[in-house]
mmCIF file of C-alpha atoms in Angstrom:
data_model
loop_
_atom_site.group_PDB
_atom_site.id
_atom_site.type_symbol
_atom_site.label_atom_id
_atom_site.label_comp_id
_atom_site.label_asym_id
_atom_site.label_seq_id
_atom_site.Cartn_x
_atom_site.Cartn_y
_atom_site.Cartn_z
ATOM 1 C CA MET H 238 0.107 -0.138 -0.271
ATOM 2 C CA ASN H 239 1.064 3.407 -1.056
ATOM 3 C CA VAL H 240 1.028 6.029 1.764
ATOM 4 C CA VAL H 241 0.877 9.915 1.831
ATOM 5 C CA ALA H 242 0.868 10.770 5.437
ATOM 6 C CA LEU H 243 0.291 14.831 6.452
ATOM 7 C CA ALA H 244 1.693 15.430 9.283
ATOM 8 C CA GLY H 245 2.739 18.066 12.270
ATOM 9 C CA GLY H 246 4.216 17.954 16.195
ATOM 10 C CA VAL H 247 4.743 15.685 18.595
ATOM 11 C CA GLY H 248 1.554 13.095 17.833
ATOM 12 C CA GLY H 249 2.222 13.533 13.915
ATOM 13 C CA ALA H 250 5.244 12.801 14.733
ATOM 14 C CA LYS H 251 4.618 10.056 16.768
ATOM 15 C CA LEU H 252 2.410 8.100 14.212
ATOM 16 C CA VAL H 253 4.314 8.784 11.111
ATOM 17 C CA ALA H 254 6.909 6.349 13.257
ATOM 18 C CA GLY H 255 5.090 3.583 13.587
ATOM 19 C CA LEU H 256 4.088 3.849 9.766
ATOM 20 C CA ALA H 257 7.733 4.202 8.877
ATOM 21 C CA LYS H 258 8.008 0.854 11.147
ATOM 22 C CA ILE H 259 4.933 -0.740 8.908
ATOM 23 C CA LEU H 260 5.842 0.241 5.407
ATOM 24 C CA PRO H 261 8.732 0.640 3.423
ATOM 25 C CA PRO H 262 10.494 3.181 1.945
ATOM 26 C CA ASP H 263 9.191 3.192 -1.058
ATOM 27 C CA GLN H 264 5.486 2.845 0.103
ATOM 28 C CA LEU H 265 5.791 5.958 2.215
ATOM 29 C CA ILE H 266 6.136 9.636 1.558
ATOM 30 C CA VAL H 267 5.377 12.636 4.389
ATOM 31 C CA VAL H 268 5.029 15.727 4.028
ATOM 32 C CA VAL H 269 5.209 18.286 7.086
ATOM 33 C CA ASN H 270 4.419 21.544 7.936
ATOM 34 C CA THR H 271 6.220 24.533 7.626
ATOM 35 C CA GLY H 272 3.952 27.017 8.567
ATOM 36 C CA ASP H 273 5.522 27.127 11.363
ATOM 37 C CA ASP H 274 8.746 27.959 10.403
ATOM 38 C CA PHE H 275 10.380 30.793 11.623
ATOM 39 C CA GLU H 276 13.810 32.922 11.700
ATOM 40 C CA TYR H 277 15.886 33.419 15.209
ATOM 41 C CA LEU H 278 19.277 34.462 16.209
ATOM 42 C CA ASN H 279 19.379 35.051 12.091
ATOM 43 C CA LEU H 280 19.170 30.468 11.882
ATOM 44 C CA ARG H 281 16.379 29.104 9.394
ATOM 45 C CA ILE H 282 14.036 26.823 12.513
ATOM 46 C CA SER H 283 11.241 24.240 11.296
ATOM 47 C CA PRO H 284 10.339 22.715 14.339
ATOM 48 C CA ASP H 285 8.072 20.648 12.435
ATOM 49 C CA LEU H 286 10.103 19.286 10.169
ATOM 50 C CA ASP H 287 12.928 18.557 12.497
ATOM 51 C CA THR H 288 9.885 16.877 14.946
ATOM 52 C CA VAL H 289 9.256 14.706 12.213
ATOM 53 C CA CYS H 290 12.933 13.592 11.682
ATOM 54 C CA TYR H 291 14.452 13.837 14.749
ATOM 55 C CA THR H 292 11.807 10.919 15.656
ATOM 56 C CA LEU H 293 12.123 9.110 13.378
ATOM 57 C CA ALA H 294 15.802 8.386 13.865
ATOM 58 C CA GLY H 295 15.083 7.976 16.952
ATOM 59 C CA LEU H 296 16.927 10.935 18.211
ATOM 60 C CA ALA H 297 14.257 13.302 19.435
ATOM 61 C CA ASN H 298 14.145 13.880 22.926
ATOM 62 C CA PRO H 299 11.790 11.147 24.991
ATOM 63 C CA GLU H 300 10.298 13.473 27.401
ATOM 64 C CA THR H 301 9.322 16.177 25.392
ATOM 65 C CA GLY H 302 9.031 14.871 21.381
ATOM 66 C CA TRP H 303 11.088 17.648 19.993
ATOM 67 C CA GLY H 304 14.375 18.525 20.397
ATOM 68 C CA GLN H 305 17.422 15.921 20.608
ATOM 69 C CA ARG H 306 17.670 13.513 23.674
ATOM 70 C CA ASP H 307 20.346 14.237 25.848
ATOM 71 C CA GLU H 308 21.234 17.812 24.981
ATOM 72 C CA THR H 309 23.240 20.087 26.614
ATOM 73 C CA TRP H 310 22.370 23.598 26.473
ATOM 74 C CA VAL H 311 25.793 25.424 27.099
ATOM 75 C CA THR H 312 24.981 28.256 24.051
ATOM 76 C CA TYR H 313 21.573 28.224 24.648
ATOM 77 C CA HIS H 314 22.916 29.421 28.501
ATOM 78 C CA SER H 315 25.732 31.496 27.302
ATOM 79 C CA ILE H 316 23.290 33.296 24.634
ATOM 80 C CA ALA H 317 20.957 34.103 28.087
ATOM 81 C CA GLN H 318 23.947 35.560 30.110
ATOM 82 C CA LEU H 319 24.908 37.863 27.201
ATOM 83 C CA GLY H 320 21.320 38.931 27.200
ATOM 84 C CA GLY H 321 20.676 37.606 24.467
ATOM 85 C CA PRO H 322 17.011 36.646 22.864
ATOM 86 C CA ASP H 323 16.623 32.617 25.228
ATOM 87 C CA TRP H 324 12.793 32.539 24.883
ATOM 88 C CA PHE H 325 12.794 29.560 22.018
ATOM 89 C CA ARG H 326 15.120 26.772 23.643
ATOM 90 C CA LEU H 327 17.456 25.976 21.194
ATOM 91 C CA GLY H 328 20.257 22.625 23.388
ATOM 92 C CA ASP H 329 22.816 22.307 21.589
ATOM 93 C CA LYS H 330 22.703 18.839 19.243
ATOM 94 C CA ASP H 331 19.139 21.235 17.648
ATOM 95 C CA LEU H 332 21.131 24.206 17.349
ATOM 96 C CA ALA H 333 23.654 22.172 14.687
ATOM 97 C CA THR H 334 20.930 21.179 12.496
ATOM 98 C CA HIS H 335 19.379 24.884 12.303
ATOM 99 C CA LEU H 336 23.116 26.767 11.588
ATOM 100 C CA ILE H 337 23.300 23.784 8.566
ATOM 101 C CA ARG H 338 20.310 24.480 7.500
ATOM 102 C CA THR H 339 20.665 27.518 6.806
ATOM 103 C CA ARG H 340 23.822 27.944 5.657
ATOM 104 C CA LYS H 341 22.919 25.137 2.883
ATOM 105 C CA LEU H 342 19.546 28.167 2.155
ATOM 106 C CA SER H 343 22.048 30.496 1.858
ATOM 107 C CA GLN H 344 23.960 28.612 -0.491
ATOM 108 C CA GLY H 345 20.737 28.302 -2.876
ATOM 109 C CA LYS H 346 19.634 25.255 -2.331
ATOM 110 C CA ALA H 347 15.704 24.765 -1.435
ATOM 111 C CA LEU H 348 14.378 23.004 2.069
ATOM 112 C CA SER H 349 13.582 19.867 0.570
ATOM 113 C CA THR H 350 16.913 18.755 -0.460
ATOM 114 C CA ILE H 351 17.994 19.826 2.596
ATOM 115 C CA THR H 352 16.031 17.876 3.961
ATOM 116 C CA ARG H 353 16.724 15.300 2.031
ATOM 117 C CA GLU H 354 20.627 15.554 3.030
ATOM 118 C CA HIS H 355 19.814 15.504 6.499
ATOM 119 C CA CYS H 356 17.260 12.277 6.660
ATOM 120 C CA GLN H 357 20.623 10.089 5.398
ATOM 121 C CA ARG H 358 23.335 11.521 7.290
ATOM 122 C CA TRP H 359 20.365 10.760 10.241
ATOM 123 C CA GLY H 360 19.847 6.790 8.174
ATOM 124 C CA ILE H 361 16.089 7.741 7.168
ATOM 125 C CA GLY H 362 15.249 5.919 4.502
ATOM 126 C CA HIS H 363 11.606 6.997 4.319
ATOM 127 C CA ARG H 364 10.720 10.427 2.110
ATOM 128 C CA ILE H 365 10.268 13.094 4.350
ATOM 129 C CA TYR H 366 9.559 16.728 2.399
ATOM 130 C CA PRO H 367 8.704 19.995 3.784
ATOM 131 C CA MET H 368 4.710 20.943 2.465
ATOM 132 C CA SER H 369 7.123 23.853 -0.117
ATOM 133 C CA ASP H 370 10.327 25.389 -0.817
ATOM 134 C CA ASP H 371 8.932 28.621 -0.183
ATOM 135 C CA PRO H 372 8.523 30.601 2.834
ATOM 136 C CA ILE H 373 4.997 30.147 3.939
ATOM 137 C CA GLU H 374 3.921 32.003 7.524
ATOM 138 C CA THR H 375 1.825 30.842 10.104
ATOM 139 C CA ILE H 376 0.010 34.298 11.704
ATOM 140 C CA VAL H 377 -1.950 34.201 14.492
ATOM 141 C CA HIS H 378 -5.259 36.671 14.974
ATOM 142 C CA THR H 379 -5.620 37.270 17.983
ATOM 143 C CA GLN H 380 -9.107 39.480 19.870
ATOM 144 C CA SER H 381 -6.929 41.985 21.011
ATOM 145 C CA GLY H 382 -6.411 42.445 17.513
ATOM 146 C CA ASP H 383 -2.723 41.447 17.384
ATOM 147 C CA ALA H 384 -1.022 39.769 14.645
ATOM 148 C CA LEU H 385 1.767 37.263 16.156
ATOM 149 C CA GLY H 386 3.969 34.820 14.528
ATOM 150 C CA PHE H 387 3.218 31.352 15.435
ATOM 151 C CA GLN H 388 6.139 30.995 17.601
ATOM 152 C CA GLU H 389 6.031 33.778 18.971
ATOM 153 C CA TYR H 390 2.434 33.201 19.907
ATOM 154 C CA PHE H 391 2.793 29.482 20.860
ATOM 155 C CA VAL H 392 5.965 29.979 22.344
ATOM 156 C CA HIS H 393 7.485 33.660 23.931
ATOM 157 C CA GLN H 394 3.360 34.228 24.871
ATOM 158 C CA ALA H 395 2.800 30.169 26.469
ATOM 159 C CA CYS H 396 -0.921 29.734 23.903
ATOM 160 C CA GLN H 397 -1.487 32.271 26.203
ATOM 161 C CA PRO H 398 -3.592 35.152 23.969
ATOM 162 C CA VAL H 399 -7.073 34.544 22.585
ATOM 163 C CA VAL H 400 -6.814 33.647 19.136
ATOM 164 C CA LYS H 401 -9.392 35.046 16.074
ATOM 165 C CA SER H 402 -8.226 33.766 12.903
ATOM 166 C CA PHE H 403 -5.077 32.263 11.350
ATOM 167 C CA GLU H 404 -3.862 33.300 7.919
ATOM 168 C CA PHE H 405 -1.288 31.142 5.994
ATOM 169 C CA LYS H 406 0.303 34.394 4.836
ATOM 170 C CA GLY H 407 2.411 32.874 1.262
ATOM 171 C CA ALA H 408 0.637 30.372 0.795
ATOM 172 C CA GLU H 409 -0.683 31.373 -2.103
ATOM 173 C CA LYS H 410 1.675 32.248 -3.722
ATOM 174 C CA ALA H 411 3.897 28.880 -2.146
ATOM 175 C CA LYS H 412 5.694 26.036 -5.412
ATOM 176 C CA PRO H 413 3.529 21.965 -4.115
ATOM 177 C CA LEU H 414 6.607 19.913 -4.377
ATOM 178 C CA THR H 415 6.015 18.025 -7.428
ATOM 179 C CA ALA H 416 7.542 15.247 -5.605
ATOM 180 C CA VAL H 417 4.718 15.272 -3.734
ATOM 181 C CA LEU H 418 2.081 15.547 -6.099
ATOM 182 C CA GLU H 419 3.431 12.725 -7.585
ATOM 183 C CA GLY H 420 3.187 10.951 -4.093
ATOM 184 C CA ILE H 421 -0.661 11.354 -4.065
ATOM 185 C CA GLN H 422 -1.333 11.065 -7.321
ATOM 186 C CA ASN H 423 0.327 7.479 -6.977
ATOM 187 C CA ALA H 424 -0.835 7.214 -3.041
ATOM 188 C CA ASP H 425 -3.701 3.608 -2.056
ATOM 189 C CA LEU H 426 -3.945 6.445 1.685
ATOM 190 C CA VAL H 427 -4.133 9.900 2.351
ATOM 191 C CA ILE H 428 -3.644 9.799 6.100
ATOM 192 C CA PHE H 429 -4.126 13.263 7.996
ATOM 193 C CA ALA H 430 -2.099 12.241 11.080
ATOM 194 C CA PRO H 431 -3.353 13.074 15.105
ATOM 195 C CA SER H 432 -1.715 16.771 14.246
ATOM 196 C CA ASN H 433 -3.581 20.155 14.682
ATOM 197 C CA PRO H 434 -6.343 20.566 12.410
ATOM 198 C CA TRP H 435 -5.854 24.779 11.996
ATOM 199 C CA VAL H 436 -2.496 25.355 11.728
ATOM 200 C CA SER H 437 -0.325 21.805 11.388
ATOM 201 C CA ILE H 438 -2.992 19.959 8.272
ATOM 202 C CA ASP H 439 -4.348 23.554 7.170
ATOM 203 C CA PRO H 440 -1.207 25.100 6.688
ATOM 204 C CA ILE H 441 0.041 22.461 4.272
ATOM 205 C CA LEU H 442 -3.575 22.587 2.262
ATOM 206 C CA ALA H 443 -3.365 26.324 2.335
ATOM 207 C CA VAL H 444 -0.813 24.905 -0.482
ATOM 208 C CA PRO H 445 -2.298 25.302 -3.814
ATOM 209 C CA GLY H 446 -2.966 21.472 -5.659
ATOM 210 C CA TYR H 447 -2.270 19.501 -2.337
ATOM 211 C CA ARG H 448 -6.282 19.650 -1.969
ATOM 212 C CA GLN H 449 -7.719 19.112 -5.649
ATOM 213 C CA ALA H 450 -5.138 16.887 -5.360
ATOM 214 C CA ILE H 451 -5.389 14.985 -1.781
ATOM 215 C CA ALA H 452 -9.488 15.521 -3.155
ATOM 216 C CA GLU H 453 -9.489 11.979 -5.738
ATOM 217 C CA LYS H 454 -7.738 10.113 -3.024
ATOM 218 C CA PRO H 455 -9.347 7.437 0.120
ATOM 219 C CA VAL H 456 -8.600 9.847 2.976
ATOM 220 C CA ILE H 457 -8.286 9.622 6.788
ATOM 221 C CA ALA H 458 -8.067 11.183 9.045
ATOM 222 C CA VAL H 459 -6.708 10.890 13.450
ATOM 223 C CA SER H 460 -8.322 12.726 15.578
ATOM 224 C CA PRO H 461 -6.275 14.693 18.232
ATOM 225 C CA ILE H 462 -8.079 14.903 20.190
ATOM 226 C CA ILE H 463 -9.538 13.432 22.855
ATOM 227 C CA GLY H 464 -12.412 13.105 25.679
ATOM 228 C CA GLY H 465 -12.354 17.150 24.556
ATOM 229 C CA LYS H 466 -9.397 17.764 24.694
ATOM 230 C CA ALA H 467 -6.079 18.089 23.008
ATOM 231 C CA VAL H 468 -3.366 15.270 23.979
ATOM 232 C CA LYS H 469 -0.668 18.308 23.265
ATOM 233 C CA GLY H 470 -0.472 21.280 21.859
ATOM 234 C CA PRO H 471 -3.779 24.357 21.973
ATOM 235 C CA ALA H 472 -5.852 22.478 19.451
ATOM 236 C CA ALA H 473 -8.175 22.244 21.999
ATOM 237 C CA LYS H 474 -8.386 26.066 23.399
ATOM 238 C CA MET H 475 -7.919 27.067 19.285
ATOM 239 C CA TYR H 476 -11.081 24.916 19.176
ATOM 240 C CA GLN H 477 -13.077 26.818 22.573
ATOM 241 C CA GLU H 478 -11.479 30.668 21.078
ATOM 242 C CA LEU H 479 -12.852 30.085 18.105
ATOM 243 C CA GLY H 480 -16.288 29.478 19.530
ATOM 244 C CA PHE H 481 -16.526 25.368 18.866
ATOM 245 C CA VAL H 482 -16.910 22.569 21.706
ATOM 246 C CA PRO H 483 -13.520 20.300 21.322
ATOM 247 C CA THR H 484 -14.617 17.071 20.417
ATOM 248 C CA ALA H 485 -14.129 14.563 17.692
ATOM 249 C CA ALA H 486 -16.761 15.067 16.249
ATOM 250 C CA VAL H 487 -15.512 18.423 15.671
ATOM 251 C CA VAL H 488 -12.556 17.168 14.955
ATOM 252 C CA ALA H 489 -13.987 15.084 11.596
ATOM 253 C CA ASN H 490 -16.173 17.465 10.884
ATOM 254 C CA HIS H 491 -13.497 19.987 10.311
ATOM 255 C CA PHE H 492 -12.303 17.552 7.305
ATOM 256 C CA ARG H 493 -16.266 16.687 6.593
ATOM 257 C CA GLN H 494 -15.516 17.358 2.431
ATOM 258 C CA LEU H 495 -12.491 15.387 2.092
ATOM 259 C CA LEU H 496 -12.410 12.595 4.818
ATOM 260 C CA THR H 497 -13.231 8.722 3.924
ATOM 261 C CA GLY H 498 -12.251 7.483 7.829
ATOM 262 C CA PHE H 499 -11.948 8.800 10.690
ATOM 263 C CA VAL H 500 -9.764 7.020 13.280
ATOM 264 C CA PHE H 501 -10.945 8.428 16.942
ATOM 265 C CA ASP H 502 -10.026 7.197 20.549
ATOM 266 C CA THR H 503 -12.886 5.299 22.635
ATOM 267 C CA ILE H 504 -13.918 7.432 25.170
ATOM 268 C CA ASP H 505 -15.719 9.199 22.577
ATOM 269 C CA ARG H 506 -17.835 6.589 21.220
ATOM 270 C CA SER H 507 -20.691 7.986 21.984
ATOM 271 C CA GLU H 508 -20.038 10.629 19.006
ATOM 272 C CA LEU H 509 -20.111 7.551 16.400
ATOM 273 C CA GLU H 510 -23.428 7.465 15.011
ATOM 274 C CA LYS H 511 -22.700 11.748 14.865
ATOM 275 C CA ILE H 512 -19.921 10.906 12.069
ATOM 276 C CA GLU H 513 -21.349 7.609 10.546
ATOM 277 C CA ARG H 514 -24.711 10.631 9.790
ATOM 278 C CA TRP H 515 -21.723 12.720 7.701
ATOM 279 C CA ARG H 516 -20.523 8.876 5.812
ATOM 280 C CA ILE H 517 -17.207 8.752 7.119
ATOM 281 C CA ILE H 518 -16.076 5.354 7.822
ATOM 282 C CA SER H 519 -15.120 5.542 11.202
ATOM 283 C CA LEU H 520 -12.906 3.441 13.414
ATOM 284 C CA VAL H 521 -13.443 3.515 16.840
ATOM 285 C CA THR H 522 -9.468 2.566 19.417
ATOM 286 C CA ASN H 523 -7.431 3.385 21.772
ATOM 287 C CA ILE H 524 -5.007 6.086 20.232
ATOM 288 C CA LEU H 525 -2.756 7.398 22.590
ATOM 289 C CA MET H 526 0.774 6.866 22.219
ATOM 290 C CA LYS H 527 2.656 5.988 24.991
ATOM 291 C CA ASP H 528 5.329 4.839 23.888
ATOM 292 C CA GLU H 529 6.640 2.598 20.684
ATOM 293 C CA GLN H 530 4.603 -0.204 20.831
ATOM 294 C CA ASP H 531 1.473 2.781 20.908
ATOM 295 C CA ARG H 532 2.731 3.616 17.723
ATOM 296 C CA ILE H 533 3.453 0.226 16.114
ATOM 297 C CA ARG H 534 -0.096 -0.701 16.367
ATOM 298 C CA LEU H 535 -1.869 1.998 16.635
ATOM 299 C CA ALA H 536 -0.109 2.735 12.502
ATOM 300 C CA GLU H 537 -1.694 -1.147 12.131
ATOM 301 C CA GLU H 538 -4.967 -0.253 12.990
ATOM 302 C CA ILE H 539 -5.116 2.140 10.589
ATOM 303 C CA LEU H 540 -4.148 0.859 7.864
ATOM 304 C CA ARG H 541 -5.478 -2.101 7.851
ATOM 305 C CA PHE H 542 -8.388 0.025 8.112
ATOM 306 C CA GLY H 543 -7.401 1.579 5.037
ATOM 307 C CA GLU H 544 -7.308 -1.697 3.683
ATOM 308 C CA MET H 545 -10.670 -2.769 4.519
ATOM 309 C CA ILE H 546 -11.284 0.867 2.888
ATOM 310 C CA LEU H 547 -9.803 0.387 -0.755
ATOM 311 C CA HIS H 548 -11.547 -3.221 -0.637
ATOM 312 C CA ARG H 549 -14.993 -1.347 0.155
ATOM 313 C CA SER H 550 -14.312 1.340 -2.660
ATOM 314 C CA ARG H 551 -13.313 -1.630 -5.284
#
């Protein structure tokens, strides 16, 4: 089965890691949100891209899900001591990634090329792509009238501002990657990982060409909401501030026009009837991924679910 997975953040990285344990490199493409990318200390930081790559390479910090394991913080503390900006934590190992990426970008290399080169160095055989080589910036518009870059909102202001809407600046002019469009065209199944719908999956769908290509394929989304709460991150808070009760059904409705199947947690089983009324085939299971075994188990269940959906459509 050929699969294209859309992902961002820790939850998305975990499921992708499970899929990568099952599917060989020529059967899995991962498209990662880069709307979170920003410049910090004149370095190009790609938080979601790095989280996915570090996780697949076995380098991710198991406590936080982001950054690298066994990290040291000498440079970070020295920057703070000198009065530099210290609101975004960069470990010494992580810093090396950003230094080399920024250097290669200054030499004219595309982000997708750099990502491929880094994946080769980290021993990742699967194909990991940024959603575009062109810059796209997720802007968080707040109820107070501020327009904040995502990392300013998410890290510096700790998600405290009340959200009004989102803008994906530059998306309308961004070019989709040819390799991703070809991957979608050849895919049997597209999976939306359990990532924040608003700021991880929507930015990818905003790149011209992707939504139209994906609409031609069976699509399964995995809920990032369990029992009205996000496992990690501000997704539930965003839903509330935008006027929605955060539920699995609300996530399904968010992607309703694209979905063939939806995977959500047993805690939310009462929402099954509502979701199935929308003619979305559902899988109710334990979607919490506490360890590697959980990642593989959930990935196996989703792929079996996908096989069943494909069989029905034949």
